XYZ file of C-alpha atoms in Angstrom:
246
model
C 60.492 -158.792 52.142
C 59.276 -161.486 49.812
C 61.509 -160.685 46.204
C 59.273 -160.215 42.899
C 61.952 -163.100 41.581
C 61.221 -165.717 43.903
C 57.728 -165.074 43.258
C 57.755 -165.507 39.452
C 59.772 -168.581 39.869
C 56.948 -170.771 41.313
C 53.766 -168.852 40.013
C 54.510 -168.622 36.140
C 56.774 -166.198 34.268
C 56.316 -162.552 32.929
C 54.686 -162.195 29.497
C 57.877 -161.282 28.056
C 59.369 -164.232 29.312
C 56.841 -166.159 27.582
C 57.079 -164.150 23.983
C 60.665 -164.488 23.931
C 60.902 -168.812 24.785
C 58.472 -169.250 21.971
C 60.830 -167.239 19.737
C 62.979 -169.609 20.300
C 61.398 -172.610 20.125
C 60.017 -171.564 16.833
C 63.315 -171.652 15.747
C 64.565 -174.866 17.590
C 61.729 -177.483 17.730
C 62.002 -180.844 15.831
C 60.463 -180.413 12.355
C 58.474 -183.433 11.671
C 58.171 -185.478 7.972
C 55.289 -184.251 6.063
C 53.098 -187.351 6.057
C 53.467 -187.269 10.360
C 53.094 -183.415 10.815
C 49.520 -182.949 13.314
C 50.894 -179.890 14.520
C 51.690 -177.273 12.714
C 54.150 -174.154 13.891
C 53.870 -171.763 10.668
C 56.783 -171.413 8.009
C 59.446 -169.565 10.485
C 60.817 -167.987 7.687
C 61.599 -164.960 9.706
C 64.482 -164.590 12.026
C 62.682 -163.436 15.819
C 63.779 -160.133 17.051
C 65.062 -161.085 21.061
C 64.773 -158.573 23.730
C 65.168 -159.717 27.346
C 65.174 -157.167 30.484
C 67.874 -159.125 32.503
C 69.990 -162.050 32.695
C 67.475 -163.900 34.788
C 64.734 -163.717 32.299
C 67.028 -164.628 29.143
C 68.154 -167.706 31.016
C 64.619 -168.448 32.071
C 63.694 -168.030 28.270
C 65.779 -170.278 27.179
C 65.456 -172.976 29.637
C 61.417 -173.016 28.860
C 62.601 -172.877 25.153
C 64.703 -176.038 25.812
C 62.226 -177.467 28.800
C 59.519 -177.187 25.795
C 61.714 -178.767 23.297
C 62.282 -182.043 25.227
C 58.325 -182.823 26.106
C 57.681 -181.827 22.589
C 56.377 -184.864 21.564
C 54.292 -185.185 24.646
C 53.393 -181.910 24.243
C 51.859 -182.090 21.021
C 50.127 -186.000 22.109
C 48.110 -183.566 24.994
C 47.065 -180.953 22.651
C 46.126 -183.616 20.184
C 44.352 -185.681 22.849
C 41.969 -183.473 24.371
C 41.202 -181.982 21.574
C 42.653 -178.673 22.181
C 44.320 -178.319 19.186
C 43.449 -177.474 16.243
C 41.863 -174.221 17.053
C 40.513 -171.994 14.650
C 41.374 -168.815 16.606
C 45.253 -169.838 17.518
C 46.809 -168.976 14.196
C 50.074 -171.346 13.511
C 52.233 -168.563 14.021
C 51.680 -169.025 17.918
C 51.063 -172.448 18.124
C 55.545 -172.229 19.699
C 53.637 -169.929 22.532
C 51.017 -172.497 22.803
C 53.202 -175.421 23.204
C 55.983 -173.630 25.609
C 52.663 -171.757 27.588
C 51.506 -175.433 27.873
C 54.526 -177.287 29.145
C 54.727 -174.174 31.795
C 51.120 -174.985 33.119
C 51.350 -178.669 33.701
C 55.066 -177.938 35.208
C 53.120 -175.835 37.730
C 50.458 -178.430 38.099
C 47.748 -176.353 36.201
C 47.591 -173.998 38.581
C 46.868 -170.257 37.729
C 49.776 -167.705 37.126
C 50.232 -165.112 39.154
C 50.472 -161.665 37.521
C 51.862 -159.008 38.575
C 50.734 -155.257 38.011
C 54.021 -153.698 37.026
C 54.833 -155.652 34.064
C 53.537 -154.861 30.668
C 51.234 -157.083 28.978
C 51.254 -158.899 26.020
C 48.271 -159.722 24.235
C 49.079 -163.016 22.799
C 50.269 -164.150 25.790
C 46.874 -163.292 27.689
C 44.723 -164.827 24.656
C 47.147 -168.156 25.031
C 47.005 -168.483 28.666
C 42.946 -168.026 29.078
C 42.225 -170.617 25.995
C 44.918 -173.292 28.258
C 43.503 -172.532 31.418
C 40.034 -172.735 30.070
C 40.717 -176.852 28.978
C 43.416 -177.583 31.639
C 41.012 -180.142 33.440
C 41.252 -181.737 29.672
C 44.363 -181.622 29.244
C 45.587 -183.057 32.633
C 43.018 -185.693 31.725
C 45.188 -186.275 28.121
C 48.219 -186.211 30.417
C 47.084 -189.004 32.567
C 46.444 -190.992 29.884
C 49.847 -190.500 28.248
C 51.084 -191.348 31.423
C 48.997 -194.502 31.659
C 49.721 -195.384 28.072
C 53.573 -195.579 28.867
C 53.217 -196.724 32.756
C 55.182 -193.766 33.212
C 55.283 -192.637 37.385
C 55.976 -188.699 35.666
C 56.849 -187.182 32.593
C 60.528 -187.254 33.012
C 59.806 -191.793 31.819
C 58.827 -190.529 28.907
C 61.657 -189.305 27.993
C 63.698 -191.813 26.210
C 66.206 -193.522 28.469
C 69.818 -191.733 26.999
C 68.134 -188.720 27.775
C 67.179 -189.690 31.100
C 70.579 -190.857 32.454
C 72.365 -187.831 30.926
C 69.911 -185.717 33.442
C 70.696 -187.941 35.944
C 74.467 -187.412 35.827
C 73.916 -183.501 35.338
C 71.645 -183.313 38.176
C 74.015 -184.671 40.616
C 77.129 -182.651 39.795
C 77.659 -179.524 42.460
C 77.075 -176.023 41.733
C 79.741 -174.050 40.721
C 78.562 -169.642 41.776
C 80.978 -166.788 41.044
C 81.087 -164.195 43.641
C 81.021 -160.460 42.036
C 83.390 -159.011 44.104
C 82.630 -155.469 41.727
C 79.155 -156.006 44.155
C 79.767 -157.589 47.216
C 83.096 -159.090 48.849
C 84.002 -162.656 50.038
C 83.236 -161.761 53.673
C 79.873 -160.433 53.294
C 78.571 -163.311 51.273
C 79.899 -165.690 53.926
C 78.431 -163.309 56.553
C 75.005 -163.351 54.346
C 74.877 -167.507 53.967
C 75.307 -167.704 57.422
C 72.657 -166.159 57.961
C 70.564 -167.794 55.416
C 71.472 -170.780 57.407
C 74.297 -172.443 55.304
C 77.091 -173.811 56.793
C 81.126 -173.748 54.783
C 82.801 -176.982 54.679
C 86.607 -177.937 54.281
C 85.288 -180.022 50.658
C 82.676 -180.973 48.686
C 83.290 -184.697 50.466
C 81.808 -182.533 53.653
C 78.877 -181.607 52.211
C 75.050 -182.177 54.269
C 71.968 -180.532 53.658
C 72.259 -176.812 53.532
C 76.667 -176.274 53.104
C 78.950 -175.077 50.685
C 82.583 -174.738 50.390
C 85.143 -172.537 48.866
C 86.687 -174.202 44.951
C 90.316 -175.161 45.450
C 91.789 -173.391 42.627
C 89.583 -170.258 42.146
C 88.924 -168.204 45.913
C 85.962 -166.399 44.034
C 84.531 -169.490 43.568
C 81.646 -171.799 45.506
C 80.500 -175.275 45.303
C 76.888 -176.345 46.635
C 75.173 -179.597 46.555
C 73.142 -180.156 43.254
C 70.006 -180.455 45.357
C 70.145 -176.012 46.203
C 69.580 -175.110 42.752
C 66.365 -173.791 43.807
C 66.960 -172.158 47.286
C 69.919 -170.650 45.860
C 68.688 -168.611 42.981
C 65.883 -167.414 45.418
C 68.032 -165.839 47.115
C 68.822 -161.778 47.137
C 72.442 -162.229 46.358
C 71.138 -163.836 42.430
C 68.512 -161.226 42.982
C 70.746 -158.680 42.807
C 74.030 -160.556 40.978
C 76.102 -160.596 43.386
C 76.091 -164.485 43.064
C 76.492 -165.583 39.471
C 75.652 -169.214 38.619
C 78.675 -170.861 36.711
């Protein structure tokens, strides 16, 4: 059976998801001098009530908050570019879901979201998403350009080059998971990643394709290879927290 979180991870997030990263980009993003400000994110004046459903969806929220904050320069170029901002019936006060609903769409390639019928949805989020999808073909255009302007092969060169390498060394460092034994015990989760087709090694110096091994100094600990972030937290056992990522 195909899980509801594996699904939301490559079609788009839930509306709350949404609602709650531009909360806190609102509260995050660079404030630019007032002779250079184009785009304009309301006064913020008011502290943003956050409610998440999970763990998964606040650390979703925040990593599209943070995702968001990082492009926000190129960002704001696309919207400017094609001509997609200003509108008239986007009030400043969401131009934060604007900007974090935009950097999720061209991170999925403008493809449509899927939605699913059981979650509850949010209005603004719904108005946001049709006016984006409406002008993606525009603003992949803008993003094209930007990339041409900076003979950039994706959006990660336009990042400046500090921030670059520092991803580069994060990227490669293993993952560090916590087993919840109060959920599941050692056993079992071996048993389970078998099965999965993973394969425990002696040390991280071992490590292939799909393997893991056990931390030296902490038995409720595992290491995988940077490059399983994704497989791993599609898999039940972060489904259902019995795998925590460190």
């Amino acid at each position: 059976e195909k899980r509801t979180m594996t699904l939301i991870e490559k079609n788009g997030y839930h509306d709350s998801v949404y609602m709650n990263a531009a909360k806190i980009f609102q509260g995050i993003h660079t404030e630019k001098s007032k002779d250079k400000i184009l785009v304009r994110y309301g006064d913020g004046s008011v502290t943003p009530m956050l409610t998440f459903k999970d763990e998964y969806s606040q650390r979703v929220s925040y990593g599209l908050a943070f995702s968001a904050l990082k492009y926000q320069d190129l960002l704001e170029e696309m919207l400017l570019d094609s001509c997609v901002y200003p509108c008239h019936s986007i009030p400043e006060e969401l131009t934060s879901l604007l900007v974090v609903m935009l950097y999720d769409l061209q991170d999925r390639k403008f493809r449509a979201r899927e939605v699913f019928d059981e979650e509850e949805p949010v209005p603004e989020v719904r108005k946001i998403e049709c006016y984006l999808y409406r002008f993606k073909t525009k603003l992949a255009a803008a993003l094209a350009r930007c990339r041409i302007k900076y003979d950039a092969l994706s959006i990660e060169y336009l990042l400046p080059e500090a921030i670059r390498e520092q991803q580069q060394r994060t990227s490669a460092l293993p993952l560090y998971v916590w087993i919840n034994t109060f959920k599941i015990s050692l056993e079992d989760v071996f048993g389970d990643l078998k099965n999965k087709g993973f394969t425990r090694v002696q040390s991280v110096s071992d490590f292939d394709c799909y393997t893991y091994c056990l931390d030296q100094h902490c038995p409720d600990v595992l290491v995988f290879p940077s490059s399983l972030k994704e497989e791993l937290l599609n898999l039940d056992l972060f489904a259902d927290s019995k795998l925590l990522l460190q």
